[in-house]
CSV table of C-alpha atoms in Angstrom, one decimal:
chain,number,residue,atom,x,y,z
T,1,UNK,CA,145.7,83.3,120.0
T,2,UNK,CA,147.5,83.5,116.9
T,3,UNK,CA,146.5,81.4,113.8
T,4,UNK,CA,148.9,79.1,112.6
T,5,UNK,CA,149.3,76.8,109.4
T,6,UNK,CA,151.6,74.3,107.9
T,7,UNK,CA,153.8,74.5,104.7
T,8,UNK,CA,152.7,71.2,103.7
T,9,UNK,CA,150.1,68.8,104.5
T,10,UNK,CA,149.6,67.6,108.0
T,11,UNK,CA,147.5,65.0,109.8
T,12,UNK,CA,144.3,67.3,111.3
T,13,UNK,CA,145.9,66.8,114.7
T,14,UNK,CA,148.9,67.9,114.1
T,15,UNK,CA,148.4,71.5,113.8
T,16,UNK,CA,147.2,71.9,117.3
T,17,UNK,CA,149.8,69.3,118.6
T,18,UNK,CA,152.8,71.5,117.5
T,19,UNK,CA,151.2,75.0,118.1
T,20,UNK,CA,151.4,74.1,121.5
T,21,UNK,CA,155.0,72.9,121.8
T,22,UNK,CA,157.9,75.3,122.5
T,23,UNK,CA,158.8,77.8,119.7
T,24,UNK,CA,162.4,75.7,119.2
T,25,UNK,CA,160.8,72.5,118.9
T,26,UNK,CA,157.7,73.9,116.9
T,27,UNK,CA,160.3,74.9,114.0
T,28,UNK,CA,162.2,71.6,114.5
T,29,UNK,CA,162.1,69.3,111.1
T,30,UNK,CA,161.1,66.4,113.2
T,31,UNK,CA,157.6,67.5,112.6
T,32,UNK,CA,157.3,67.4,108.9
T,33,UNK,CA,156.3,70.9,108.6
T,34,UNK,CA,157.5,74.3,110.0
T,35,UNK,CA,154.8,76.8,111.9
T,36,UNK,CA,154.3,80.2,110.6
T,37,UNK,CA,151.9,82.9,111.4
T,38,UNK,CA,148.6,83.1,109.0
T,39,UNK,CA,148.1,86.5,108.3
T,40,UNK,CA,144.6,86.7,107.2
T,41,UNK,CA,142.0,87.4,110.1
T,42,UNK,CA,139.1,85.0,110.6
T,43,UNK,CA,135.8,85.6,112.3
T,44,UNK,CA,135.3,86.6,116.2
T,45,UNK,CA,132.3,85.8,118.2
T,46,UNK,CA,131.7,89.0,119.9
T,47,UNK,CA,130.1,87.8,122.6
T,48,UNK,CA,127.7,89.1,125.3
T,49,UNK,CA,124.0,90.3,123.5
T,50,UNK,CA,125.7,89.2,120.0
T,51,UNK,CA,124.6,85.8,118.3
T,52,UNK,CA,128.0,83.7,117.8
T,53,UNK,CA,128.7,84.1,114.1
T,54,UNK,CA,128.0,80.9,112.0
T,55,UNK,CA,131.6,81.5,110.1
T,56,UNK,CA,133.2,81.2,113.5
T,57,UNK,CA,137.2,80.8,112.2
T,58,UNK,CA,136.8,81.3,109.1
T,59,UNK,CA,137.5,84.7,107.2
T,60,UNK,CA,134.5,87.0,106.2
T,61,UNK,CA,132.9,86.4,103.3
T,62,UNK,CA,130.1,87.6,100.5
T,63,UNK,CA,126.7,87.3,101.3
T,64,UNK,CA,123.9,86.2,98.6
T,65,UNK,CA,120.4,86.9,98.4
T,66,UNK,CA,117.8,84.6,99.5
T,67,UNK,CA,117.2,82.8,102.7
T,68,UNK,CA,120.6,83.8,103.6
T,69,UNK,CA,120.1,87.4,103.0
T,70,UNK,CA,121.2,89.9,105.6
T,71,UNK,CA,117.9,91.3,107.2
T,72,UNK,CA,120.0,94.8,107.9
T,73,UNK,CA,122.9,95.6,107.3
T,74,UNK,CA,123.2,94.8,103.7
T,75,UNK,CA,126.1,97.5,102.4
T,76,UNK,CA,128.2,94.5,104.4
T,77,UNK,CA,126.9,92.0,102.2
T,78,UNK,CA,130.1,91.9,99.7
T,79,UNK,CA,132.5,90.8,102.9
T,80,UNK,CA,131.0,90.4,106.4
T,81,UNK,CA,131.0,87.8,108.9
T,82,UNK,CA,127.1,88.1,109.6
T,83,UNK,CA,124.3,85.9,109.0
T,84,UNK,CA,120.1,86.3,109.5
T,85,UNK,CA,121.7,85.3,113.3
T,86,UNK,CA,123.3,88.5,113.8
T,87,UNK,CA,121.1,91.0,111.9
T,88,UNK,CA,117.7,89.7,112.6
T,89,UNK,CA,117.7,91.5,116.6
T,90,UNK,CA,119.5,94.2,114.7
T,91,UNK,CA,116.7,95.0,112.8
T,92,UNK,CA,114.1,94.1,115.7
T,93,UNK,CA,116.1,96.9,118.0
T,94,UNK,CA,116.3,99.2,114.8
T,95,UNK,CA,112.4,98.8,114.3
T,96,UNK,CA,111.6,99.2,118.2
T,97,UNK,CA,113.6,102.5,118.3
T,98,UNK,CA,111.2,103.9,115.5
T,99,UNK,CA,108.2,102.0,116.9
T,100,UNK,CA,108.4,102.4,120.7
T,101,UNK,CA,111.5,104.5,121.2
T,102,UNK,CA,110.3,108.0,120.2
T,103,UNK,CA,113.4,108.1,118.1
T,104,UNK,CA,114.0,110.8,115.6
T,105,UNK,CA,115.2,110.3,112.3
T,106,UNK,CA,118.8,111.1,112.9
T,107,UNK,CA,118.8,109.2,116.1
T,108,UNK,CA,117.3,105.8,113.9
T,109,UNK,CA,119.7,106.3,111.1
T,110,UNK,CA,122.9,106.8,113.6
T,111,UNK,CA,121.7,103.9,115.9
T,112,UNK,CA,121.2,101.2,113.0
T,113,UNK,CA,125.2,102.3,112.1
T,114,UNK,CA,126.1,101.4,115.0
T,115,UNK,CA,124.1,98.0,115.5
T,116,UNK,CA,125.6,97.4,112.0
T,117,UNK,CA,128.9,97.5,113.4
T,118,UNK,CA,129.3,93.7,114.3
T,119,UNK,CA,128.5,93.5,110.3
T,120,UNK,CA,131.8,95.4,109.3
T,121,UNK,CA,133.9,92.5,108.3
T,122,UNK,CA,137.2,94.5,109.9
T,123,UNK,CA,135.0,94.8,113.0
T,124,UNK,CA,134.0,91.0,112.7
T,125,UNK,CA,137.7,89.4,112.8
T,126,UNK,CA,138.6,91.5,116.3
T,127,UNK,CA,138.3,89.3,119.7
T,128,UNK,CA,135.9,90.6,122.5
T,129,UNK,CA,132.7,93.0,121.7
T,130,UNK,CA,132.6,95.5,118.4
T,131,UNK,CA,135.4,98.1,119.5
T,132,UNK,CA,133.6,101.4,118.6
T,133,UNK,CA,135.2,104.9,118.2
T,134,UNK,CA,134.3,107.2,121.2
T,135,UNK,CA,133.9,110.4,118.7
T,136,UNK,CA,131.4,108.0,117.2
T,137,UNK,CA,129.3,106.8,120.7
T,138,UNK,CA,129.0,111.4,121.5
T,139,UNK,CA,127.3,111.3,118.0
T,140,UNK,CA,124.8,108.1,118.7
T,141,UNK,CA,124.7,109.6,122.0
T,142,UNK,CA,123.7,113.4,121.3
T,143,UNK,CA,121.2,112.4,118.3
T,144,UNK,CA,119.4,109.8,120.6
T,145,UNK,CA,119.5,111.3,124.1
T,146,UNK,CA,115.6,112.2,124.1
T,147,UNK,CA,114.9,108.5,122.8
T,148,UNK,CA,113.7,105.7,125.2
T,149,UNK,CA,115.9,102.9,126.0
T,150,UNK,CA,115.6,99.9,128.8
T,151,UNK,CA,117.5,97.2,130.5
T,152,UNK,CA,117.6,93.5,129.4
T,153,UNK,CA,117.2,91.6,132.3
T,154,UNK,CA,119.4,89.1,130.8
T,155,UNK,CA,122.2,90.5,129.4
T,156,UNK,CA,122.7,93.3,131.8
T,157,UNK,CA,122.4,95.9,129.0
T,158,UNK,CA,120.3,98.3,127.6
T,159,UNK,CA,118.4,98.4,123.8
T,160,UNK,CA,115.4,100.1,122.5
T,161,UNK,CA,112.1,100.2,124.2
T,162,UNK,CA,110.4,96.9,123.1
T,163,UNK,CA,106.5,96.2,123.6
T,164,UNK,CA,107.5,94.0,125.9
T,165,UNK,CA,109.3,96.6,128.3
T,166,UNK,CA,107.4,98.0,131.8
T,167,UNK,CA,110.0,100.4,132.7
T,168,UNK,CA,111.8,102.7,129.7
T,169,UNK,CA,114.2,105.5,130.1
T,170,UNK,CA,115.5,108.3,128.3
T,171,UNK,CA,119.2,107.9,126.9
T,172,UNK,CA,120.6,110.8,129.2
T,173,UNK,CA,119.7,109.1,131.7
T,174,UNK,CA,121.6,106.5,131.1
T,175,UNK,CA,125.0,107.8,131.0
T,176,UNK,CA,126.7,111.3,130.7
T,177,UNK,CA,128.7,110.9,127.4
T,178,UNK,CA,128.5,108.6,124.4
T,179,UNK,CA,130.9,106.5,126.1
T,180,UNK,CA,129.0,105.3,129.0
T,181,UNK,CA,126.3,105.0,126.6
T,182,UNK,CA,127.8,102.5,124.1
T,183,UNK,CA,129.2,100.5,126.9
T,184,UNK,CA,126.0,100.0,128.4
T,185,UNK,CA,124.7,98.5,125.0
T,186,UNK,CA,127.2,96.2,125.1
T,187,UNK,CA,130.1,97.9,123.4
T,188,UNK,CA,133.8,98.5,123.6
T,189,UNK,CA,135.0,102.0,123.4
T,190,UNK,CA,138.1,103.1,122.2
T,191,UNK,CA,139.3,106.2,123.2
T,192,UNK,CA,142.2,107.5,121.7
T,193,UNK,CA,142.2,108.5,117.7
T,194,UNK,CA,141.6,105.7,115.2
T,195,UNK,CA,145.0,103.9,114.0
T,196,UNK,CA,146.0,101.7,111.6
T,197,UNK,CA,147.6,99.3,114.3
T,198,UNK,CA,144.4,99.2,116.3
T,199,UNK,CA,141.2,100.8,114.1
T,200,UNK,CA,137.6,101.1,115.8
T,201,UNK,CA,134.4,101.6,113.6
T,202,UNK,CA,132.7,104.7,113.7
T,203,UNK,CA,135.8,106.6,112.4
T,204,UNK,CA,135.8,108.3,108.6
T,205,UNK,CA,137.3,105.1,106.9
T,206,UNK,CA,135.1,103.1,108.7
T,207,UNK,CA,132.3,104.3,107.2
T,208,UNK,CA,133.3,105.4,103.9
T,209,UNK,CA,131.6,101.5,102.4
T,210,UNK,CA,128.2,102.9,104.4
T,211,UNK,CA,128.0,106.6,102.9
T,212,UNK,CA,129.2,105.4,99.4
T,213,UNK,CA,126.4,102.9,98.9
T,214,UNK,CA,123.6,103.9,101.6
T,215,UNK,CA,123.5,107.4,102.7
T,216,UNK,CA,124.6,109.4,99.9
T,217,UNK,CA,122.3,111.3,97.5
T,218,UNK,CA,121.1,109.5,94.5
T,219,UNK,CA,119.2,111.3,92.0
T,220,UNK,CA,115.3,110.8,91.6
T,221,UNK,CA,114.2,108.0,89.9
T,222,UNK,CA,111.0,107.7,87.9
T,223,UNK,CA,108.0,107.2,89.8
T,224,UNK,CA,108.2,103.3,90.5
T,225,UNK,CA,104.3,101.9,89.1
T,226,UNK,CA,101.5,101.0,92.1
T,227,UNK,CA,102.1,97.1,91.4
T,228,UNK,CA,105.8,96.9,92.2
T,229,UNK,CA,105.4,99.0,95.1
T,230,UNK,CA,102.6,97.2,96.4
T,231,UNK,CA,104.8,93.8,95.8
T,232,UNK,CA,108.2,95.8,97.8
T,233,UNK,CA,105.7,96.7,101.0
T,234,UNK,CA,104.1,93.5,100.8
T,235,UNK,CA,108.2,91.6,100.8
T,236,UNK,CA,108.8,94.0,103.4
T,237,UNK,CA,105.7,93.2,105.2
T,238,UNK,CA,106.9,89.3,104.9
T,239,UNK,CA,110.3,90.0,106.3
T,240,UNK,CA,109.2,92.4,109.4
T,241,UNK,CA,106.8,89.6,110.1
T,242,UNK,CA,109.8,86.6,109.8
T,243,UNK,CA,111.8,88.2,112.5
T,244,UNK,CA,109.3,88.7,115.2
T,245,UNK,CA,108.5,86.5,117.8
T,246,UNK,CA,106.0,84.5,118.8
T,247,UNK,CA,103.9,86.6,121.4
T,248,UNK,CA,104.6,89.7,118.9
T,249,UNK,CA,103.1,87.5,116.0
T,250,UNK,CA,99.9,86.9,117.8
T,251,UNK,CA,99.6,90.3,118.8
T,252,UNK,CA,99.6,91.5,115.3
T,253,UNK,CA,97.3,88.9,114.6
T,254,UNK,CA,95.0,90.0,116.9
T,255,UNK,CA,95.2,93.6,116.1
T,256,UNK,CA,94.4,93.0,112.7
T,257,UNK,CA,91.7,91.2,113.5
T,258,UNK,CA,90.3,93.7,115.8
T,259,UNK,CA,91.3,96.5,113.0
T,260,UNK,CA,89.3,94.9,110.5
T,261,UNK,CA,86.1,94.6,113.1
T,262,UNK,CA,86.5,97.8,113.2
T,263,UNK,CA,86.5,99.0,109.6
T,264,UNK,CA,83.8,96.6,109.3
T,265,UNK,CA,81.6,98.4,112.1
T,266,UNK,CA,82.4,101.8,110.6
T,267,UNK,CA,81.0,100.3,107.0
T,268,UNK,CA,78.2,99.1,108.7
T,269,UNK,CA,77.2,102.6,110.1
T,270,UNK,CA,78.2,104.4,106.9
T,271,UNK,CA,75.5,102.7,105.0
T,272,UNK,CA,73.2,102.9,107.6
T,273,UNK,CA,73.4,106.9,107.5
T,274,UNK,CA,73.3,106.9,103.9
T,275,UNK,CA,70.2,104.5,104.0
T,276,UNK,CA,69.0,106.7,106.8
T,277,UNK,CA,69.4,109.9,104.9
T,278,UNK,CA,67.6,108.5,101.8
T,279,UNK,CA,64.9,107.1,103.4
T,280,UNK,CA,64.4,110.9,105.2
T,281,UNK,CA,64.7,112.8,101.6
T,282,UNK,CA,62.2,110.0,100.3
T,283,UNK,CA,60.0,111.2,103.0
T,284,UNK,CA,60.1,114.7,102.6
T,285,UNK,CA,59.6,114.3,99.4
T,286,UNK,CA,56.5,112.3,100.0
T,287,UNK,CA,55.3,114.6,102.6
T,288,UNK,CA,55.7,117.8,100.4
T,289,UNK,CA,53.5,116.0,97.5
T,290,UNK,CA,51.1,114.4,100.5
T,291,UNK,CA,50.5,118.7,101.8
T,292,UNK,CA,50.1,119.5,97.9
T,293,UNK,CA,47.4,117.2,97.3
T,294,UNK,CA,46.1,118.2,100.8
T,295,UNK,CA,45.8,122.0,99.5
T,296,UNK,CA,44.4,121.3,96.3
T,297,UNK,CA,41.7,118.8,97.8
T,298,UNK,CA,40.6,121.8,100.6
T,299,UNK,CA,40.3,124.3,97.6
T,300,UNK,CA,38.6,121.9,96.2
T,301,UNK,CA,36.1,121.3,98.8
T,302,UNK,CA,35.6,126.0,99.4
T,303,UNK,CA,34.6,126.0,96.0
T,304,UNK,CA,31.8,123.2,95.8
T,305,UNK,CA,30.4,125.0,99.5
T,306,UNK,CA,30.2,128.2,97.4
């Protein structure tokens, strides 16, 4: 439904009272204010697998750091309609496709584009799911057709093989083209050439904002000191850890624990060689003086006889 606004200032009820009247009585002065069409788009639940967005009606807008901070996604940040709602199982199926989905590296970087889709703010102000270009679904499809994928039993659609997942399943398997692909994870596919009248993301303007400030080539930087990388892996540690759930929390938990038993045990029988070892060379050294002094003591002993 179109948006509409008033000229001048109406009661709150009143825009919704008259948007729903005739277009002749709409436009008729006995309403204090004439209708017209706002031309600026506002924010779309996508519905389906996608978290409603938290600007719901309003128009996409920048994104600071912080708690707010977009988990993926972030060449958005300037003008999206995403929140840590929308990105945070973005980066959970991004990390399950590099973790559990035998994905290569073109397949990852492909795949993330197109979760990142609901991020593009042009995406982000069209009703129904993220309308993706078809050109763009044979790519996603061809790079990540040896990767595993399964079914949500809740959603009816297919994602990344999680820990969580009994049965997972190559992507050829689960369609013939990119098309059938990307509608199975939830998406809309447009199949006819991108327009200005009706865009879909995937196409070369669509993705000119990712290339610019994420994929392209940037020249080597000087060798970044031990601390602040420690402090970046540790940040990233913190954030892997803030969108995992539960069960996957105390799984890591344990398996760090278990890890560490482990290291621990392997310490243990480190030094125990090492004190092993030394406590053999002692001996052999002891034993070599222990024959010596046994030599000398039976020459010793031939020479008083004679």
């Amino acid at each position: 439904m179109a948006k509409w606004s008033c000229r001048v200032a109406c009661p709150p009820w009143h825009q919704g009272f008259v948007s729903s009247l005739p277009p002749i009585v709409r436009l008729s002065p006995l309403w204090g204010c004439a209708m017209k069409q706002d031309p600026k788009g506002v924010c779309v639940s996508k519905g389906g697998r996608f978290p409603p967005y938290e600007s719901e009606g309003k128009p996409p807008k920048p994104v600071g750091k912080g708690s707010k901070d977009l988990t993926l996604c972030q060449v958005f940040r300037k003008r999206t309609c995403c929140s840590p709602a929308q990105t945070n199982p973005a980066f959970v199926a991004v990390r399950n496709l590099a973790t559990f989905g035998e994905a290569s590296q073109e397949c990852q970087h492909l795949f993330e584009l197109l979760e990142c889709s609901i991020c593009n703010p042009n995406v982000g102000v069209q009703p129904g799911p993220p309308r993706i270009c078809a050109s763009f679904c044979d790519k996603v499809f061809e790079a990540c057709k040896d990767a595993y994928f399964a079914s949500n039993a809740l959603t009816q659609m297919i994602g990344p093989c999680g820990v969580n997942d009994i049965i997972c399943v190559k992507t050829s398997n689960w369609g013939s083209n990119g098309t059938s692909f990307c509608e199975a994870a939830g998406f809309s596919v447009q199949t006819n050439a991108d327009s200005k009248d009706k865009p879909c993301y995937g196409s070369k303007a669509s993705l000119e904002p990712v290339v610019e400030s994420s994929w392209r080539r940037k020249p080597k930087k000087k060798k970044t000191p031990l601390k602040t990388e420690t402090l970046s892996c540790f940040k990233d540690l913190l954030q892997w850890v803030r969108v995992m759930t539960t069960i996957q929390k105390v799984s890591l938990g344990v398996s760090f624990v278990v890890a560490g038993m482990f290291l621990i045990r392997q310490w243990n029988n480190r030094n125990r060689k090492q004190r092993l070892v030394a406590i053999q060379r002692a001996a052999r050294r002891l034993g070599g003086k222990a024959n010596g002094n046994s030599y000398s003591a039976a020459i010793n002993r031939r020479a008083v006889q004679s």
